[in-house]
Coordinates of C-alpha atoms and ligand atoms in Angstrom, one line a residue:
X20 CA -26.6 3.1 46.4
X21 CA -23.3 1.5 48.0
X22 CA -20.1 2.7 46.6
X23 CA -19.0 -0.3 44.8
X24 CA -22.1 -0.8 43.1
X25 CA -21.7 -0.8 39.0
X26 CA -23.7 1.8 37.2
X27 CA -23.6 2.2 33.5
X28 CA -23.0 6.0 32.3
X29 CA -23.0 7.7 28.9
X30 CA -20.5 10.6 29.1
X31 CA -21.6 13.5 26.0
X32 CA -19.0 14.7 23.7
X33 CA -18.5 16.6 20.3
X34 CA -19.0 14.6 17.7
X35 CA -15.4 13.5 16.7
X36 CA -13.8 13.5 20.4
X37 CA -15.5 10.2 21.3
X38 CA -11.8 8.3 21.2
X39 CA -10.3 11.2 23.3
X40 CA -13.0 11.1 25.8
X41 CA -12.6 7.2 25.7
X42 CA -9.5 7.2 26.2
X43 CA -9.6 9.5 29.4
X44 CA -12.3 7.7 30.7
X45 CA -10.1 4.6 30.5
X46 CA -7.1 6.3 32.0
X47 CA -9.9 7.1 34.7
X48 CA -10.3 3.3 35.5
X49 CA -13.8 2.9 33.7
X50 CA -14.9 -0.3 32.7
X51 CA -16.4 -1.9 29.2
X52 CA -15.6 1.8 27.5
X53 CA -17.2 1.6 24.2
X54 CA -17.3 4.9 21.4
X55 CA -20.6 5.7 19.9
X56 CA -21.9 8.4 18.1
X57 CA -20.7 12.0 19.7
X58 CA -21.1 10.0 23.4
X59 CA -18.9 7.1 25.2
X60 CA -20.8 4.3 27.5
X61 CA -18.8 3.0 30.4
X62 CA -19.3 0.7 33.5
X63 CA -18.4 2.8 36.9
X64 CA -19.2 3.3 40.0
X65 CA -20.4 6.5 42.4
X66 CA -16.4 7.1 42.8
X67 CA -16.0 7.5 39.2
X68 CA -19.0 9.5 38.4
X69 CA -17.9 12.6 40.3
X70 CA -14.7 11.9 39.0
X71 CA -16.0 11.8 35.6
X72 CA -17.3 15.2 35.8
X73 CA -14.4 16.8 37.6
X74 CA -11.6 15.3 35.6
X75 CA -12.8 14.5 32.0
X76 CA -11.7 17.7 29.8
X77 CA -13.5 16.3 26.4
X78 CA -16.7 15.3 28.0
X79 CA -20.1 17.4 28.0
X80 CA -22.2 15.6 29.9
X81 CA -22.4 12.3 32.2
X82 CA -25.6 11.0 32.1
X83 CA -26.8 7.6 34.0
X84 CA -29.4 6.0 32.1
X85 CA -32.7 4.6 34.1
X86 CA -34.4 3.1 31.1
X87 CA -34.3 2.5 27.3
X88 CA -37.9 1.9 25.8
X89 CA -39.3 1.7 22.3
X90 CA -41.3 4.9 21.9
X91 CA -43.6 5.2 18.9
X92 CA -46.2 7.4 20.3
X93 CA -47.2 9.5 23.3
X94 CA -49.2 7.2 25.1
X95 CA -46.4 4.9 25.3
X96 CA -44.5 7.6 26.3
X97 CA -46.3 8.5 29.1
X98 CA -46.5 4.8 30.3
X99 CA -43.0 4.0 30.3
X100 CA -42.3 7.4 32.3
X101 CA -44.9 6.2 34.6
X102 CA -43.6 2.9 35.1
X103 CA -40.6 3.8 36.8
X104 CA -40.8 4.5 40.5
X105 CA -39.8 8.1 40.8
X106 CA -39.8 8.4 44.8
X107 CA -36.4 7.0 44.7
X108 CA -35.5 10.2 43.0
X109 CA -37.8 12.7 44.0
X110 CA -39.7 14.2 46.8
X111 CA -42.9 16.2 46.2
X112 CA -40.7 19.2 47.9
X113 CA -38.5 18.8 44.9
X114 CA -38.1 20.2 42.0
X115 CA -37.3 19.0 38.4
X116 CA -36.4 19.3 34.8
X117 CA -36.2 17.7 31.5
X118 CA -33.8 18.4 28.4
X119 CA -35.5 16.4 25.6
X120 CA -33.7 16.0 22.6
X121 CA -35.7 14.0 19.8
X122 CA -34.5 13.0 16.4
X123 CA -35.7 11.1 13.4
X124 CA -39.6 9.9 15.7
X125 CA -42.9 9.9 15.7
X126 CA -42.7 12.5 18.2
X127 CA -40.8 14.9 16.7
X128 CA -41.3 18.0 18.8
X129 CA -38.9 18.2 22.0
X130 CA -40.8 20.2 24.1
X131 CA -43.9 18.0 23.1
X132 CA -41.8 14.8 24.9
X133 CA -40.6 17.1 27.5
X134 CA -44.0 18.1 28.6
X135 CA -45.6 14.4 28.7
X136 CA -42.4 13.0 30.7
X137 CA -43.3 16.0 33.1
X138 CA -47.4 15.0 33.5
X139 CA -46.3 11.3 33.9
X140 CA -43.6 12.2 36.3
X141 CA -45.6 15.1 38.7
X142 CA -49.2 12.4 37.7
X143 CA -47.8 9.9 39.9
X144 CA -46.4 12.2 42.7
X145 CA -50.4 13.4 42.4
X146 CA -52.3 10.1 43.0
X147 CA -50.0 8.8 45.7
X148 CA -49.3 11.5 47.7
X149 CA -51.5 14.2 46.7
X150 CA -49.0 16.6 46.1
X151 CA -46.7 17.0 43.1
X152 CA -43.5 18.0 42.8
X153 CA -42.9 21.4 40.7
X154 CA -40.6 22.0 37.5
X155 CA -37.9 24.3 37.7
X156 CA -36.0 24.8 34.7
X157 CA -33.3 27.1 35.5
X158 CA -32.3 25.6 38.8
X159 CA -33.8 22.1 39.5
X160 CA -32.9 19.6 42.2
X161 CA -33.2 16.8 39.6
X162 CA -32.4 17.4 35.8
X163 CA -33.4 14.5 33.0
X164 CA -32.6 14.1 30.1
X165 CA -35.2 12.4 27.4
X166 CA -33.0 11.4 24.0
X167 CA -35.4 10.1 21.3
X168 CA -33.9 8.6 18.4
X169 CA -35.5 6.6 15.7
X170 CA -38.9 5.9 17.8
X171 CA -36.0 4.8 20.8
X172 CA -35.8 6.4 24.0
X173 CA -33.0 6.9 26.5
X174 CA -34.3 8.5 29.9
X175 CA -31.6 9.6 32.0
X176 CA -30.7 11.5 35.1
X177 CA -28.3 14.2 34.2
X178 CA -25.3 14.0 36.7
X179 CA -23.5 17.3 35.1
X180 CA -26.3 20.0 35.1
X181 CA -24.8 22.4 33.3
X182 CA -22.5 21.4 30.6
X183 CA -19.3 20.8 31.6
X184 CA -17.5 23.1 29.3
X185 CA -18.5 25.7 31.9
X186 CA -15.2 25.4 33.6
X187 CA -15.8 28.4 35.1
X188 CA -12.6 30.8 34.8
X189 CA -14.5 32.2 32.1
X190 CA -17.0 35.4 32.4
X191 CA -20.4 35.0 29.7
X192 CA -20.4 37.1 27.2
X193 CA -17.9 38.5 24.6
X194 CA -17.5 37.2 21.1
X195 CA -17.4 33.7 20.4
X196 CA -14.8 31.7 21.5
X197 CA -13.7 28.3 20.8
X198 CA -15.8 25.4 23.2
X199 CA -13.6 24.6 26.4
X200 CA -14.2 21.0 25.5
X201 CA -13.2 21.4 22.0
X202 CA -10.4 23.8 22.5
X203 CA -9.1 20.3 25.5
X204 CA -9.6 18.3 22.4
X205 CA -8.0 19.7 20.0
X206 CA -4.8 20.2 22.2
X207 CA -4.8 16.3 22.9
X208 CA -5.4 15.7 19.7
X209 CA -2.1 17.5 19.0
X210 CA -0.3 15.5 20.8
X211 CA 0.9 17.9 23.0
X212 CA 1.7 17.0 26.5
X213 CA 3.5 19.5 28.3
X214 CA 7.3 18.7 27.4
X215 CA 7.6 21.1 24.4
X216 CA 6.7 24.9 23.9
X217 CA 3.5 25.6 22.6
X218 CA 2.1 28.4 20.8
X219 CA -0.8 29.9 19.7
X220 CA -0.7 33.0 17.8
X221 CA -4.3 33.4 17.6
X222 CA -5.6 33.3 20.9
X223 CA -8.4 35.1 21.3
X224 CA -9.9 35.0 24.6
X225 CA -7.2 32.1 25.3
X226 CA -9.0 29.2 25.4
X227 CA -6.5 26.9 23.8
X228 CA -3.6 28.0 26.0
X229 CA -5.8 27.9 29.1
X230 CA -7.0 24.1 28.1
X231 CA -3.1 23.4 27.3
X232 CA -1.9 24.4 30.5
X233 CA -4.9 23.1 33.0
X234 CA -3.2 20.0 30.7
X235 CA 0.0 20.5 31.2
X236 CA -0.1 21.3 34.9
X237 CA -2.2 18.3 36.2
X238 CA -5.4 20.6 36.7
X239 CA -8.7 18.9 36.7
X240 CA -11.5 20.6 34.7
X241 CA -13.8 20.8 37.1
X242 CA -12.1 22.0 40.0
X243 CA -13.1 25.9 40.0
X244 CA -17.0 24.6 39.1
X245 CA -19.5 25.3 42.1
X246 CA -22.1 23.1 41.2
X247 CA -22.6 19.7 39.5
X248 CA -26.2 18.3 39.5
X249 CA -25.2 15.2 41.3
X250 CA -24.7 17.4 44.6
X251 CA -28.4 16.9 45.2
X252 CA -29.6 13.8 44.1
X253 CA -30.5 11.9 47.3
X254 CA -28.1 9.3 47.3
X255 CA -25.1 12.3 46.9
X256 CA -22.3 11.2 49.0
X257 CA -20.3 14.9 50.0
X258 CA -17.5 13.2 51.9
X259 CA -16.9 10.8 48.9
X260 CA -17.2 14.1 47.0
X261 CA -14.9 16.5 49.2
X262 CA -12.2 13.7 49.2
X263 CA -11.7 13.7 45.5
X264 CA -11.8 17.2 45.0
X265 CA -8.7 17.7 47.9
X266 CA -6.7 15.1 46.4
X267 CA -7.6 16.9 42.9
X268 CA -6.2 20.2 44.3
X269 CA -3.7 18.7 45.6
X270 CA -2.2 17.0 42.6
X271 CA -2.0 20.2 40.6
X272 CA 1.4 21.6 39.6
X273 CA 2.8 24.8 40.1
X274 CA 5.3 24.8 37.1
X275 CA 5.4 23.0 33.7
X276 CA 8.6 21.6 31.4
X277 CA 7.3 23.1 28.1
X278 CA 6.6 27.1 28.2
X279 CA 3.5 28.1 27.0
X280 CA 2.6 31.3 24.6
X281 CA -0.7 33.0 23.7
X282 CA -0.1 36.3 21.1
X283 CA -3.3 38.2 19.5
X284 CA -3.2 41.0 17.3
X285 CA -6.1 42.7 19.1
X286 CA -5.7 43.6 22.7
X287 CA -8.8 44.2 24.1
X288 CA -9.0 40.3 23.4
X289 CA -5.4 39.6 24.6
X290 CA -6.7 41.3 28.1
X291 CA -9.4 39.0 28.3
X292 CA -7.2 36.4 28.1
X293 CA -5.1 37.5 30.6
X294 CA -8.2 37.5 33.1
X295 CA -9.4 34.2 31.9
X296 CA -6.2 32.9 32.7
X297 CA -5.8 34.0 36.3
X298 CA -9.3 32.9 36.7
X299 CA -8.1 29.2 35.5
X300 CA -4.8 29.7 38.1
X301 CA -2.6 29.6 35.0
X302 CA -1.5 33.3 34.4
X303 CA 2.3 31.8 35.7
X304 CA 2.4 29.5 33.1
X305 CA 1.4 31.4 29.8
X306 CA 3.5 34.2 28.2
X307 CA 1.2 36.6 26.5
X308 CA 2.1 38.8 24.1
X309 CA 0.2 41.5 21.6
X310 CA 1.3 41.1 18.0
X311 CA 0.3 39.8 14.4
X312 CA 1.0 36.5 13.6
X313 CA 3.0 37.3 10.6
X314 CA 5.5 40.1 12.7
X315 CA 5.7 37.5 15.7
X316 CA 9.4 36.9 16.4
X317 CA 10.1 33.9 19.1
X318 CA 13.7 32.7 19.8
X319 CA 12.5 29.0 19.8
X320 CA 13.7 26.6 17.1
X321 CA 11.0 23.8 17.7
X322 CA 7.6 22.9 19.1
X323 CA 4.3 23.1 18.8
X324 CA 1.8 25.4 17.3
X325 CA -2.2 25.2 17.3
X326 CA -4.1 28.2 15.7
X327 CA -8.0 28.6 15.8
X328 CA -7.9 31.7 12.4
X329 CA -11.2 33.4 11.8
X330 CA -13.4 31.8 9.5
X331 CA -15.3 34.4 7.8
X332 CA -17.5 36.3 8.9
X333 CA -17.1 40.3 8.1
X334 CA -14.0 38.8 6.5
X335 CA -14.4 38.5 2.3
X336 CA -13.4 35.0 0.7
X337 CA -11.1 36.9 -0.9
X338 CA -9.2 38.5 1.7
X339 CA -9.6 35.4 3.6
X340 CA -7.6 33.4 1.7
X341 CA -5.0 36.2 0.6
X342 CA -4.9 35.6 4.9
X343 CA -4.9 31.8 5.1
X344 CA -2.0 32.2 2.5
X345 CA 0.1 34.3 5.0
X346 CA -0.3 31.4 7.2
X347 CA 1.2 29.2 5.3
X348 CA 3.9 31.6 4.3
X349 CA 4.8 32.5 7.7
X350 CA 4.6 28.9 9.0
X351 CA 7.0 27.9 6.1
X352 CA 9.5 30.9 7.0
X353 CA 9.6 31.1 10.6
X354 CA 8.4 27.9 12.1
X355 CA 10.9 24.9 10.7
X356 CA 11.0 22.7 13.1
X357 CA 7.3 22.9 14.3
X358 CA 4.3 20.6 14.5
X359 CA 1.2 23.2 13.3
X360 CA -2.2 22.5 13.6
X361 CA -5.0 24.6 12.1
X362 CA -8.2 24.3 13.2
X363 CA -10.7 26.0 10.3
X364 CA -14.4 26.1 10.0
X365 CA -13.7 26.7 6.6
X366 CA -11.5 24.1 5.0
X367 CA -12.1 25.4 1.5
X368 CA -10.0 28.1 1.8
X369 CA -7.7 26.4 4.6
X370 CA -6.4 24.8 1.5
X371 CA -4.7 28.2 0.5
X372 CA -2.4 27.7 3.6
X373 CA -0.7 26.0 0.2
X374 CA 1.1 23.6 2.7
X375 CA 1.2 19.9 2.4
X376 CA -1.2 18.3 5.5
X377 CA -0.1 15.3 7.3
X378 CA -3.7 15.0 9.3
X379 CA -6.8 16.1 8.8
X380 CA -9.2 15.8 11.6
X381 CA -13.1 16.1 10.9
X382 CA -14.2 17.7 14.4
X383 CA -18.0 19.4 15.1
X384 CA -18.7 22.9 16.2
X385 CA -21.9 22.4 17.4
X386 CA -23.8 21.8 14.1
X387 CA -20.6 23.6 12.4
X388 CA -17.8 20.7 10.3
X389 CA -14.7 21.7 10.9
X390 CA -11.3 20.2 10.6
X391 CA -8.1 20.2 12.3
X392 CA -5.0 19.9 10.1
X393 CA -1.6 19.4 10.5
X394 CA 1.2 20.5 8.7
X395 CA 4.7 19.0 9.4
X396 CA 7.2 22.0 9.5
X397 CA 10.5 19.7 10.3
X398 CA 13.0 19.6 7.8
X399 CA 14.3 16.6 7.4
X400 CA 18.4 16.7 8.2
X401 CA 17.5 18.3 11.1
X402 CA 17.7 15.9 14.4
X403 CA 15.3 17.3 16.5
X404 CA 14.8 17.0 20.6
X405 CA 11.1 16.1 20.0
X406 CA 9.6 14.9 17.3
X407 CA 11.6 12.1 14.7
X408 CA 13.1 13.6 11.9
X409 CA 10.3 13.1 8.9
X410 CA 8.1 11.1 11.0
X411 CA 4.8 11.3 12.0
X412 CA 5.0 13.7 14.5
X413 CA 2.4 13.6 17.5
Ligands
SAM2 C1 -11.6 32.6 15.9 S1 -10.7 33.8 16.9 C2 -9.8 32.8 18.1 C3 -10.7 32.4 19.2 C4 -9.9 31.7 20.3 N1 -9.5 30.4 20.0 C5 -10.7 31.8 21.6 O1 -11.0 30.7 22.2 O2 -11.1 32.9 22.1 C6 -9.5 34.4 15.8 C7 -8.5 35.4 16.5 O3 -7.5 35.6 15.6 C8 -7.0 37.0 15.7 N2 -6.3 37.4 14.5 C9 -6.8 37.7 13.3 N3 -5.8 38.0 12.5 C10 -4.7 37.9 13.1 C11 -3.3 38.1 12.8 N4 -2.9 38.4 11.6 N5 -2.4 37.9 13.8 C12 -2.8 37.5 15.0 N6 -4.0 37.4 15.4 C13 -5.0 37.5 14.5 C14 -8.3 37.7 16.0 O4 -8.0 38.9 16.8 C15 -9.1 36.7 16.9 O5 -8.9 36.9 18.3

């Protein structure tokens, strides 16, 4: 595969990022972008693939489809998966995996589809060469991915390996906290670029402040990542590779115009934050700070503000929205002169905020709706540095 040689990719999202993710795909320099369903096709070449994975903060996945088939049954299946000539992937010596994902089919059972991609895949290493290569799920040299959709199939070789919200500045385990991708999102969605303070008074573990910074300081994604499946498909090219990440690390800035604030309540959290963020090479540029959100007192007249509050659970509906009514009374007191955007799993009782919204944003935790909504706090007289007086804000 030469360099300049097209190849059509699907990049993975959340459903409801797919015009972010277009839109940095664009900015990119890909080709014949087009939205679909919780995924963005575009035209590209090898270049832009590793570029893809390193750079884009709202994509999952970038996958390079080898073949779309019609797929009604397992026979057919198998003889599509046989049909394509899998030495120019694979050696015997190899190993492999398959994600299957299968929706709304005849086949309906992933592991099923999974298992027959596998015995067409190692059945023609068998009768050509006599040996087969072996399935590794954990650690593969070559990762597919089989989606099956309405008796459809999309094989693909998965370029990412592990998803790419594994930025890596972030240990496993701990609670819950927000998706890397979605937390990126969610700040680009604001409208937040870097020029304005930002706060988040929620923080948790960080993740929004982290995302907002990598933003705001011109620091690719992917950069602290090890491993991207693409580094050992045959074809990998590690000067092309190496190049892109120096000029990558290179382009990242060491300060930022608009100062960035994380505050928590609880500090065991508020120290994993702190980690997270040295981890990400943004501890400079965040201010953290342990205190309720309703006692926080910042000498800033304007800005932005993005809060991820707790949903619900161990939390009753009724003291949840005696909570989600603080918000909005502190919001209304302290923060004139503010964008805020709450991002709920929970909009039932988000609606206690008792705040007019100026957006709402349907956006998918995993299988979870959620919305992100945005409350205007300018007042109008006030002439502001940056956003228009009354208007629409970000
Ligand atoms: C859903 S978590 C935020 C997760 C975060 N976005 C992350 O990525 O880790 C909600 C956070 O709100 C904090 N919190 C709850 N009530 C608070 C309050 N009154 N003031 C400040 N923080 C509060 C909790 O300690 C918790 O860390």
């Amino acid at each position: 595969v030469h360099d300049s040689k097209k190849i059509i990719l699907t990049a993975t999202t959340l459903y409801g990022l797919e015009e972010v993710l277009a839109e940095e795909l664009k900015a990119l320099g890909a080709a014949e972008v087009v939205p679909e369903n919780g995924a963005v096709k575009f035209t590209a070449n090898k270049e832009l693939l590793y570029r893809a994975n390193l750079q884009c903060r709202t994509a999952v996945r970038i996958l390079m489809p080898l073949k779309e088939f019609s797929c009604r049954h397992e026979q057919e299946l198998y003889r599509e998966v046989s049909a394509i000539d899998w030495s120019r992937y694979l050696n015997s010596n190899m190993t492999f995996a398959i994600d299957a994902i299968v929706r709304k089919s005849a086949i309906n059972n992933s592991m099923f589809a999974a298992q027959k991609c596998k015995d067409a895949i190692a059945d023609q290493f068998r009768s050509r060469t006599g040996k087969r290569p072996s399935v590794n799920a954990d650690r593969p040299d070559l990762r597919l991915n089989l989606f099956l959709a309405n008796n459809k199939a999309v094989l693909s070789l998965d370029s990412s390996g592990e998803t790419l919200q594994h930025r890596g500045y972030r240990l496993e385990g701990g609670k819950a906290p927000l998706n890397e991708v979605l937390a990126a999102g969610i700040v680009i969605l604001s409208g937040w670029a870097g020029k304005e303070p930002l706060i988040d008074p929620m923080c948790g573990s960080g993740t929004i402040v982290i995302e907002a910074a990598m933003l705001a300081a011109n620091i690719a994604p992917g950069l602290l990542r090890k491993k991207y499946a693409f580094q050992r498909w045959m074809d990998f090219d590690s000067k092309l590779f190496e190049s892109i990440r120096g000029e990558l690390t290179n382009a990242r800035k060491s300060a930022i115009r608009g100062p960035i604030f994380g505050s928590d309540k609880d500090g065991k959290v508020l120290t994993e934050a702190k980690e997270n963020a040295r981890r990400a090479g943004v501890e400079k540029l965040i201010s953290f700070e342990r205190s309720r959100f309703q006692d926080l007192k910042r000498n800033i007249k304007e800005g932005t503000i993005i809060m991820n509050p707790p949903y619900g659970e161990r939390i009753s509906e009724r003291d949840l929205k005696q909570f989600y009514s603080e918000i909005g009374d502190t919001l209304k007191m302290n923060y004139q002169g503010f964008a805020a955007w709450i991002f709920s799993g929970n909009p039932e009782t988000a609606k206690t905020v008792g705040l007019r919204t100026s957006k709402r944003i349907k956006l998918f935790n995993g299988p979870i709706e959620c919305r992100l909504l945005k409350y205007e706090l300018y007042t109008g007289s006030r002439k502001s540095k940056y956003h228009d007086a009354g208007g629409n804000g970000g």
